[in-house]
PDB file of C-alpha atoms in Angstrom:
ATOM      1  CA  UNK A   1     100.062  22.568  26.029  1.00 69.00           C
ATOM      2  CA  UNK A   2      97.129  20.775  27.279  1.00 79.00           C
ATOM      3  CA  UNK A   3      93.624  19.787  26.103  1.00 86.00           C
ATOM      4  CA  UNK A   4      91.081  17.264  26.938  1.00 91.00           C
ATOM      5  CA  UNK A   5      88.486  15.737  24.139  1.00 94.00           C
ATOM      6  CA  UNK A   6      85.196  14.194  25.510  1.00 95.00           C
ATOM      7  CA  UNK A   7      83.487  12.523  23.241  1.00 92.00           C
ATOM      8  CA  UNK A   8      79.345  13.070  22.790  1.00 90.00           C
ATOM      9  CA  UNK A   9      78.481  15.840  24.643  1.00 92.00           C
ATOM     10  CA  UNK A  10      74.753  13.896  25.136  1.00 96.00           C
ATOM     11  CA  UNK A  11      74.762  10.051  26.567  1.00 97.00           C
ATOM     12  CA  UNK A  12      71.788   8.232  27.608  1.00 97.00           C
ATOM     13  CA  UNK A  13      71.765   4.631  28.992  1.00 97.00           C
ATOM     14  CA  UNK A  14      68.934   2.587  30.322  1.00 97.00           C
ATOM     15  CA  UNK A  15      68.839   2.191  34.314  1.00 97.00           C
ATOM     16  CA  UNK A  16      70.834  -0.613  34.781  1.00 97.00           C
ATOM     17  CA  UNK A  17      73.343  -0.681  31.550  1.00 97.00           C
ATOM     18  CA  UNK A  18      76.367   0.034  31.170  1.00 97.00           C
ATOM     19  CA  UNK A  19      77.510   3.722  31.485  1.00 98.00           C
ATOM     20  CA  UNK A  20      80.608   4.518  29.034  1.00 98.00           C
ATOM     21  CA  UNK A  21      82.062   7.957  29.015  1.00 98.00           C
ATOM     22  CA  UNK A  22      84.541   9.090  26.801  1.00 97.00           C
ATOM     23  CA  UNK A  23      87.496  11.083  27.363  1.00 97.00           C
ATOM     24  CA  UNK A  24      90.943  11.655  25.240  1.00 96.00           C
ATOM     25  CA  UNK A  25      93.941  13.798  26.430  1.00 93.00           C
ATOM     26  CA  UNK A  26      96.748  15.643  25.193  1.00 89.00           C
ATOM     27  CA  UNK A  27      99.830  16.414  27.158  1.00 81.00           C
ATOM     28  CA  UNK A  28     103.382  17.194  27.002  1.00 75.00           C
ATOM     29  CA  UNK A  29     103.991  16.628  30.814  1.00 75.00           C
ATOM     30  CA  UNK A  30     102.956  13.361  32.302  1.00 76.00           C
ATOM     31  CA  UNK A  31      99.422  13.671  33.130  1.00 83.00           C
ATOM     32  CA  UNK A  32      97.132  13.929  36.334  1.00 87.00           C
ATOM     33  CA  UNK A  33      93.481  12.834  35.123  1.00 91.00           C
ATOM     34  CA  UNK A  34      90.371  13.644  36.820  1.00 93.00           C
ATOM     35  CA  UNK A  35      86.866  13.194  36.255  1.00 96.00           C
ATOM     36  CA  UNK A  36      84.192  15.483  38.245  1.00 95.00           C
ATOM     37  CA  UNK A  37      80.471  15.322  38.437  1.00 96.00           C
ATOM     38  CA  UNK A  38      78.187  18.005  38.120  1.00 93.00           C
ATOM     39  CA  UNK A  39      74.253  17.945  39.510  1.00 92.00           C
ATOM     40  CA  UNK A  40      71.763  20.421  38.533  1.00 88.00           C
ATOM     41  CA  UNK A  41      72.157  23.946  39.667  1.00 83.00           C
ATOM     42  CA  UNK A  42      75.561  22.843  41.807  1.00 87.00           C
ATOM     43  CA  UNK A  43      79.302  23.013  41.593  1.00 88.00           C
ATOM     44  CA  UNK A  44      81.393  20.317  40.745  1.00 91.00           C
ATOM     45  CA  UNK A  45      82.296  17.285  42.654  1.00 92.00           C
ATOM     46  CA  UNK A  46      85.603  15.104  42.306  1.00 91.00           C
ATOM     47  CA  UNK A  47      84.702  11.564  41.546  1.00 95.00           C
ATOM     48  CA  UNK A  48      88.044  10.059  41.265  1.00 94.00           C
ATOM     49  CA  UNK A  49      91.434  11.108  40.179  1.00 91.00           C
ATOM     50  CA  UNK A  50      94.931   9.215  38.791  1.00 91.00           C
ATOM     51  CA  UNK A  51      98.196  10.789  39.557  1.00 85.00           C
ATOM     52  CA  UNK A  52     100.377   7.555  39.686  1.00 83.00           C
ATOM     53  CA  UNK A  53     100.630   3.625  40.294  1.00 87.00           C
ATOM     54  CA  UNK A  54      97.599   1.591  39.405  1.00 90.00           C
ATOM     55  CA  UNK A  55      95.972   2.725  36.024  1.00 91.00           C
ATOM     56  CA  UNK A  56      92.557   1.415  37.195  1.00 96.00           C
ATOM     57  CA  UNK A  57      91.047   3.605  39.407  1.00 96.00           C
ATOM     58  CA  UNK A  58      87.443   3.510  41.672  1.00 96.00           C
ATOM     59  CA  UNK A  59      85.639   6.533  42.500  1.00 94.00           C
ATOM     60  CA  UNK A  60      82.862   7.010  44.210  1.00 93.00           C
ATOM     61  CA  UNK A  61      79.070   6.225  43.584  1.00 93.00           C
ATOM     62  CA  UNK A  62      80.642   2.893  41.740  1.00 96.00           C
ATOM     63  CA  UNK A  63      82.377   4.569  39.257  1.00 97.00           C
ATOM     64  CA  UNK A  64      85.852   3.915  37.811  1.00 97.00           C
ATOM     65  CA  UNK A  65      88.566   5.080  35.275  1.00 97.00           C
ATOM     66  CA  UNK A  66      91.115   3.767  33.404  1.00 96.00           C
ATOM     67  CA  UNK A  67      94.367   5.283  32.428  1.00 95.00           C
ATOM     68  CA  UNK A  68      95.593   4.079  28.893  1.00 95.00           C
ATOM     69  CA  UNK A  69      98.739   6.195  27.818  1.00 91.00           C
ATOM     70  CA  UNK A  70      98.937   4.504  24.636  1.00 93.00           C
ATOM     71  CA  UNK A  71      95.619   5.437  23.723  1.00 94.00           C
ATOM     72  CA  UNK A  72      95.736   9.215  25.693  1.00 94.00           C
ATOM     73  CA  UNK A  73      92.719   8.228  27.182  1.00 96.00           C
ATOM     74  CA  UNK A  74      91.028   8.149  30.546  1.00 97.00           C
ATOM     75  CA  UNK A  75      87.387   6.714  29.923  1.00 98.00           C
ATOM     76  CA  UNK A  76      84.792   6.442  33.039  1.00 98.00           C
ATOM     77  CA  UNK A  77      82.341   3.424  33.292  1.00 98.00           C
ATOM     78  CA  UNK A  78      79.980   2.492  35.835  1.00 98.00           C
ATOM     79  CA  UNK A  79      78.425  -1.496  35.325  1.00 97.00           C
ATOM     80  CA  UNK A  80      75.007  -0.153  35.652  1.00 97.00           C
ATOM     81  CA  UNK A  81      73.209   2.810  35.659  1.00 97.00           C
ATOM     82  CA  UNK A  82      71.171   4.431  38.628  1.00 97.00           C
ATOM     83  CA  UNK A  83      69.096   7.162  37.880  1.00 96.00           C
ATOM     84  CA  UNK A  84      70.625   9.050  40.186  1.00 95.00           C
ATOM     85  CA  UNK A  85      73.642   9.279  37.676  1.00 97.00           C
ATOM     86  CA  UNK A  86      71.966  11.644  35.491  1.00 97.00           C
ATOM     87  CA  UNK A  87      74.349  14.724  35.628  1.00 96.00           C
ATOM     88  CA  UNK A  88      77.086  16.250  33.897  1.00 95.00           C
ATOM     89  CA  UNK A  89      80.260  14.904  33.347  1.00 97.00           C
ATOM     90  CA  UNK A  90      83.777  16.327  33.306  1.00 95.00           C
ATOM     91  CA  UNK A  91      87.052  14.961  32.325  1.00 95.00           C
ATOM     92  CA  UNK A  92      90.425  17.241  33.547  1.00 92.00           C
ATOM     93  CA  UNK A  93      93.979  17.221  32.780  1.00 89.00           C
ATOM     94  CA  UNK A  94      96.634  19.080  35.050  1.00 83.00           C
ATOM     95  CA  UNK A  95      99.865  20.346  33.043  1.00 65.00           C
ATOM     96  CA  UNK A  96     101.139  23.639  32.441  1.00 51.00           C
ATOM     97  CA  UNK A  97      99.182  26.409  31.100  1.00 47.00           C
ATOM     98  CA  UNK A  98      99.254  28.196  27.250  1.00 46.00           C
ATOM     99  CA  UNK A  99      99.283  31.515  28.861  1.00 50.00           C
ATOM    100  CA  UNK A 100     100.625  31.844  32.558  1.00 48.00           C
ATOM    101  CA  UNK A 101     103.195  29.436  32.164  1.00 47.00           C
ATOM    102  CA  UNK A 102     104.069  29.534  35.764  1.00 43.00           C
ATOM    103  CA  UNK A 103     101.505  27.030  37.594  1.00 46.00           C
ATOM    104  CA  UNK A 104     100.299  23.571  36.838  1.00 60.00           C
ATOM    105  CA  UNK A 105      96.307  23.710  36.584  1.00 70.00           C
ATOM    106  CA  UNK A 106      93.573  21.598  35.783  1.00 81.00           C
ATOM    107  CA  UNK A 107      92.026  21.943  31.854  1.00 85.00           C
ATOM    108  CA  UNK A 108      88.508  20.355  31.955  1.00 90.00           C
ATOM    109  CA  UNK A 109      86.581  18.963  29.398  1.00 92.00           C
ATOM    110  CA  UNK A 110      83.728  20.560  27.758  1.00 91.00           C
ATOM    111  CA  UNK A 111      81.289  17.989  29.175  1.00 94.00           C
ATOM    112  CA  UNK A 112      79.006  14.920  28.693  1.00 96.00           C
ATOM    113  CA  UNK A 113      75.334  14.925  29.529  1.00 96.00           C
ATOM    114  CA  UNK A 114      74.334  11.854  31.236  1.00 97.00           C
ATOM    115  CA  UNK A 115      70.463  10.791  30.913  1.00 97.00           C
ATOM    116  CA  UNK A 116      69.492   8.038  32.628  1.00 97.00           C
ATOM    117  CA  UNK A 117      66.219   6.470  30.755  1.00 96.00           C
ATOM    118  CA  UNK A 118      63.643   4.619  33.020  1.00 94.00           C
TER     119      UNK A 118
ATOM    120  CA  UNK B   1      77.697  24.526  57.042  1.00 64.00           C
ATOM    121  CA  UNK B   2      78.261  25.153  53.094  1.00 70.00           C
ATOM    122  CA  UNK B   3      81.885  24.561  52.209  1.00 91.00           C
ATOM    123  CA  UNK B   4      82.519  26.382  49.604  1.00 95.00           C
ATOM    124  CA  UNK B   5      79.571  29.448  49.284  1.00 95.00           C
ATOM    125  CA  UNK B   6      79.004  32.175  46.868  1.00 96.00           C
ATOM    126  CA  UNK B   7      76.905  35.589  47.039  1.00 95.00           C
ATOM    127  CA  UNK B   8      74.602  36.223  44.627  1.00 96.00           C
ATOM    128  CA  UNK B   9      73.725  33.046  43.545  1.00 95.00           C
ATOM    129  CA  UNK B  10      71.973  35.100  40.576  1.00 96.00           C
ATOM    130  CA  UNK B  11      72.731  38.495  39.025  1.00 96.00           C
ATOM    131  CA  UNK B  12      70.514  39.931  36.290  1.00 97.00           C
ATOM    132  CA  UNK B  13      71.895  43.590  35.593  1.00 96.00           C
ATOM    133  CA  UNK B  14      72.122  45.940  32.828  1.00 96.00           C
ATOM    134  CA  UNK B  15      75.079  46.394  30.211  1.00 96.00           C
ATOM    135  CA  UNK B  16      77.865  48.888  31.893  1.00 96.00           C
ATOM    136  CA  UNK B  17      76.971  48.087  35.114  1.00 97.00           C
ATOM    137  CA  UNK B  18      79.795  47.237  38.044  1.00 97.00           C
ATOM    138  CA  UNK B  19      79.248  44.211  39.860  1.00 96.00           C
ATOM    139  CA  UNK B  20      80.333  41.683  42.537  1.00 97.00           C
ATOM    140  CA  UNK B  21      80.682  38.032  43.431  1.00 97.00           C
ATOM    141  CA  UNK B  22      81.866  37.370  46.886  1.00 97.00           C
ATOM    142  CA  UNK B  23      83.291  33.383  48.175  1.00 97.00           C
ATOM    143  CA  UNK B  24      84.404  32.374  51.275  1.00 97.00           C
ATOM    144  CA  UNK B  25      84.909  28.707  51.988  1.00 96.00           C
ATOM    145  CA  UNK B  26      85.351  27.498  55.820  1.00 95.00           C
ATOM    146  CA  UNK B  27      87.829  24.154  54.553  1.00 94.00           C
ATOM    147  CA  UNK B  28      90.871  26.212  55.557  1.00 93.00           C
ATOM    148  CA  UNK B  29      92.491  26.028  52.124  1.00 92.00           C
ATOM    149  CA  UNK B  30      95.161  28.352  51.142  1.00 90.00           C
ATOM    150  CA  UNK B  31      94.239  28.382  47.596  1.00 91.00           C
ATOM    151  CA  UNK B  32      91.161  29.443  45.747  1.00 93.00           C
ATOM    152  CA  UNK B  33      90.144  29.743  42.483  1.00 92.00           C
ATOM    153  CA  UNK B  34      87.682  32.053  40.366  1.00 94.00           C
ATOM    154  CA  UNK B  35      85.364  29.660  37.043  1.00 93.00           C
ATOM    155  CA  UNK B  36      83.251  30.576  34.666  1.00 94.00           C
ATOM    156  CA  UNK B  37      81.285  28.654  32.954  1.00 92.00           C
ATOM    157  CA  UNK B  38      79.796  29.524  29.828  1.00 90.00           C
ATOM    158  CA  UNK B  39      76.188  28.423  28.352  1.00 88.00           C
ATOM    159  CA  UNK B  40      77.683  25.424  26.713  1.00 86.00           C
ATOM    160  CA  UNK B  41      78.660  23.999  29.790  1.00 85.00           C
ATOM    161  CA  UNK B  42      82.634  24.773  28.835  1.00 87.00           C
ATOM    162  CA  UNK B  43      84.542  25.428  31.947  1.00 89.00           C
ATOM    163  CA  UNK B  44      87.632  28.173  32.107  1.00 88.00           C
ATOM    164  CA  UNK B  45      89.985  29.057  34.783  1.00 88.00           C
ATOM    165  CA  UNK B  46      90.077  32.772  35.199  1.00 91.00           C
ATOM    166  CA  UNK B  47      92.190  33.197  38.476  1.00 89.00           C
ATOM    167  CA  UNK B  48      93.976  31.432  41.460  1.00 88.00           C
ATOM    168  CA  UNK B  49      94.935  32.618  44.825  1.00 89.00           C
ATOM    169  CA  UNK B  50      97.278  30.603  47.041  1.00 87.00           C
ATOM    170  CA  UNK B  51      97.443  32.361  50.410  1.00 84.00           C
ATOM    171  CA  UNK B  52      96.321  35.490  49.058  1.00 82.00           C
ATOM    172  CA  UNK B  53      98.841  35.822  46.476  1.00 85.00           C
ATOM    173  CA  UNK B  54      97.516  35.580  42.794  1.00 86.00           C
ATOM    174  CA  UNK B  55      99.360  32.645  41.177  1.00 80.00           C
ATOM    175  CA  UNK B  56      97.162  32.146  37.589  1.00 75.00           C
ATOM    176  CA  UNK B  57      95.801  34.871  35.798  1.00 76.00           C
ATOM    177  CA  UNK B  58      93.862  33.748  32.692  1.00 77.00           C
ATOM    178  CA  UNK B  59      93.767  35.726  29.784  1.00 77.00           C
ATOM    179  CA  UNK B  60      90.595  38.053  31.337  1.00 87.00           C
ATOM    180  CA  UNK B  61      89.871  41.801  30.555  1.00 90.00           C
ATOM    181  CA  UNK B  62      91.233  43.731  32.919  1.00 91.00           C
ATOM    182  CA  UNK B  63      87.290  44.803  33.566  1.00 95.00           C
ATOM    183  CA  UNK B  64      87.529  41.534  35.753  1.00 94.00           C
ATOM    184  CA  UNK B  65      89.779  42.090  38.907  1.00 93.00           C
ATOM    185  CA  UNK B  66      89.801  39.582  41.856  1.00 93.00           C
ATOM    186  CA  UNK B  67      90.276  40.393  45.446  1.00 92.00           C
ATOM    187  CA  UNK B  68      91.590  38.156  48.221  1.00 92.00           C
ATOM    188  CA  UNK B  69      91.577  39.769  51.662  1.00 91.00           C
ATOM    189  CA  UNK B  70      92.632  36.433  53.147  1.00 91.00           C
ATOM    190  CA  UNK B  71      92.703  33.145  52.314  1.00 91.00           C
ATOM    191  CA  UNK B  72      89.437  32.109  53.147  1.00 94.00           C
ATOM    192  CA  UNK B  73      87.911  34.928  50.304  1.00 95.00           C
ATOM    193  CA  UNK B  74      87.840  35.347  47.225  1.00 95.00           C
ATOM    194  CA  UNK B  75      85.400  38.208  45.499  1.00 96.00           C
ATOM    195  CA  UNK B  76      85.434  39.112  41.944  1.00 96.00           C
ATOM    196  CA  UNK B  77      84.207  42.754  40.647  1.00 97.00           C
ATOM    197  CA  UNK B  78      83.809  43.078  37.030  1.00 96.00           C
ATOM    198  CA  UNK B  79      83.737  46.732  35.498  1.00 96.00           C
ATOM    199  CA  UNK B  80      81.682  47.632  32.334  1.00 96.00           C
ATOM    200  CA  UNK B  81      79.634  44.877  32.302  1.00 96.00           C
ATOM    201  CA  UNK B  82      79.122  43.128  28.417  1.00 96.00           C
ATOM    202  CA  UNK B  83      76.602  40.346  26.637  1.00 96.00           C
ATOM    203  CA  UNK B  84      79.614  38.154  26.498  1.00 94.00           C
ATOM    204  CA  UNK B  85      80.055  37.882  30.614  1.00 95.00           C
ATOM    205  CA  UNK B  86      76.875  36.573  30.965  1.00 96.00           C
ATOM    206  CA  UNK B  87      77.922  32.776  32.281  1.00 96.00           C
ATOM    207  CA  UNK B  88      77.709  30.837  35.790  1.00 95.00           C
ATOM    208  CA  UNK B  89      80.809  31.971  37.652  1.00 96.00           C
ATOM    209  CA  UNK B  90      81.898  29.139  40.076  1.00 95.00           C
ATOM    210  CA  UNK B  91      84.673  30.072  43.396  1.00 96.00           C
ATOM    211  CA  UNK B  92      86.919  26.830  43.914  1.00 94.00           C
ATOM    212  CA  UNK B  93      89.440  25.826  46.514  1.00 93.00           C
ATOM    213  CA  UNK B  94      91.881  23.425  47.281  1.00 90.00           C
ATOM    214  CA  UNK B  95      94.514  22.703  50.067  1.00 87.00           C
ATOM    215  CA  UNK B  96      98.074  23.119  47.937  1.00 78.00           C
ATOM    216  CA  UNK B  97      97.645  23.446  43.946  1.00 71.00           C
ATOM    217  CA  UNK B  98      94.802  21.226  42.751  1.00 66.00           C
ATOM    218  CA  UNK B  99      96.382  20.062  39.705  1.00 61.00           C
ATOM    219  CA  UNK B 100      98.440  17.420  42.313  1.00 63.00           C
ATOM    220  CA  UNK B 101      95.300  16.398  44.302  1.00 65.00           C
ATOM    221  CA  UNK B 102      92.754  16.852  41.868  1.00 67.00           C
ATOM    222  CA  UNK B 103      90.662  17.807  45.104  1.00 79.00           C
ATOM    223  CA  UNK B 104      88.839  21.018  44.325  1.00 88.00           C
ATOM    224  CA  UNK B 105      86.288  21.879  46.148  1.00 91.00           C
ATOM    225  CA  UNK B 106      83.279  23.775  44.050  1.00 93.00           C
ATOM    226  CA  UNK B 107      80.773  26.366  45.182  1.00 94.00           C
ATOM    227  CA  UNK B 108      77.447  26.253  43.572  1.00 92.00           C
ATOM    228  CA  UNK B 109      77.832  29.028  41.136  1.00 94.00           C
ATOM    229  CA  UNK B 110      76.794  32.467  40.494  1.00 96.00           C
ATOM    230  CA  UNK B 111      74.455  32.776  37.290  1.00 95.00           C
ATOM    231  CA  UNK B 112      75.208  36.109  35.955  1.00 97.00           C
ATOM    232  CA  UNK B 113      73.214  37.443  33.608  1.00 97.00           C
ATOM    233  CA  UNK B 114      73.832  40.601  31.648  1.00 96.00           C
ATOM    234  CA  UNK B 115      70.723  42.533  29.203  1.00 95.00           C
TER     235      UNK B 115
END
């Protein structure tokens, strides 16, 4: 089983502070972590990803993740907001699914609103 | 050229109706995936495709049936529509299983709505 907690579904920073996102994971397999971006009225994009090796990890748009096992989580900062940043935000986890049972997949997150405040 | 496109982008149709969302994406992936997204933003994997063979099948009425007549399509017909499908439906694909590259590649959704 698999599930992915992100905490606050609404964030809002002031252009230039620091952007914290929250995101906890459950897993029995060893876990892949992602977290996408979402823009208004668009799909999703990848912003950066751990599979293995280093636990820090950049992404684009100056964004990074770390990957803390002992705390199941995979939190996404940025040093300072743009307000360009104002999307949605989604944490995944790859492991094997409840119900098929057969394939790896991703489980996302239900989402954090970023607002970026002037 | 859009990677990853999807036909309608909206859908506003009566309860009981038949319907269809068509994908094709030009990345030459061999997998593909079917979303949907529902109005709190929650996203669920309904079904995957690699080369043309369905490898995840969600836990969907059967109203919903996907199609792939090769790998670069994906369409979705969904029988006796209901309130509850009402959602933005998002098409995916990746090269190999995403859950190892992370790397899906997202179409801009289909807003269904259903009255």
């Amino acid at each position: 089983a698999q599930s992915v907690t992100q905490l606050g579904s609404h964030v809002s920073v002031s252009e230039g502070a620091l952007v914290l996102l929250r995101c906890n994971y459950s897993s029995s397999v060893p876990p892949y972590l992602f977290w996408y971006v979402q823009y208004p009225n668009q799909g999703l994009q990848l912003l950066l990803k751990y599979t293995t090796g280093a636990t820090l990890v950049k992404g684009i748009n100056g964004f990074e993740a770390e990957f803390k096992k002992s705390e199941t989580s995979f939190h996404l900062t940025k040093p300072s907001a743009h307000m360009s940043d104002a999307a949605e935000y989604f944490c995944a986890v790859s492991g094997r699914s409840d119900s098929s049972g057969s394939a790896r997949q991703l489980t996302f997150g239900s989402g954090t609103q970023l607002t970026v405040l002037p | 050229d859009t990677a990853v496109s999807q036909t309608p982008k909206y859908l506003v149709t009566q309860m009981g109706n038949d319907k269809s969302i068509k994908c094709e994406q030009n990345l030459g992936h061999d997998t593909m995936y079917w979303y949907k997204q529902d109005s709190k933003k929650f996203l669920k994997i309904m079904f995957s495709y690699n080369n043309k063979e369905l490898i995840i099948n969600e836990t969907v009425p059967n109203r919903f049936s996907p199609k792939s007549p090769d790998k670069a399509h994906l369409n979705l017909h969904i029988n006796s529509l209901e309130l509850g499908d009402s959602a933005v439906y998002f098409c995916a694909s990746s090269q190999g299983l995403a859950v190892y590259t992370g790397e899906l590649f997202f179409g801009e959704g289909s807003r269904l709505t259903v009255l």
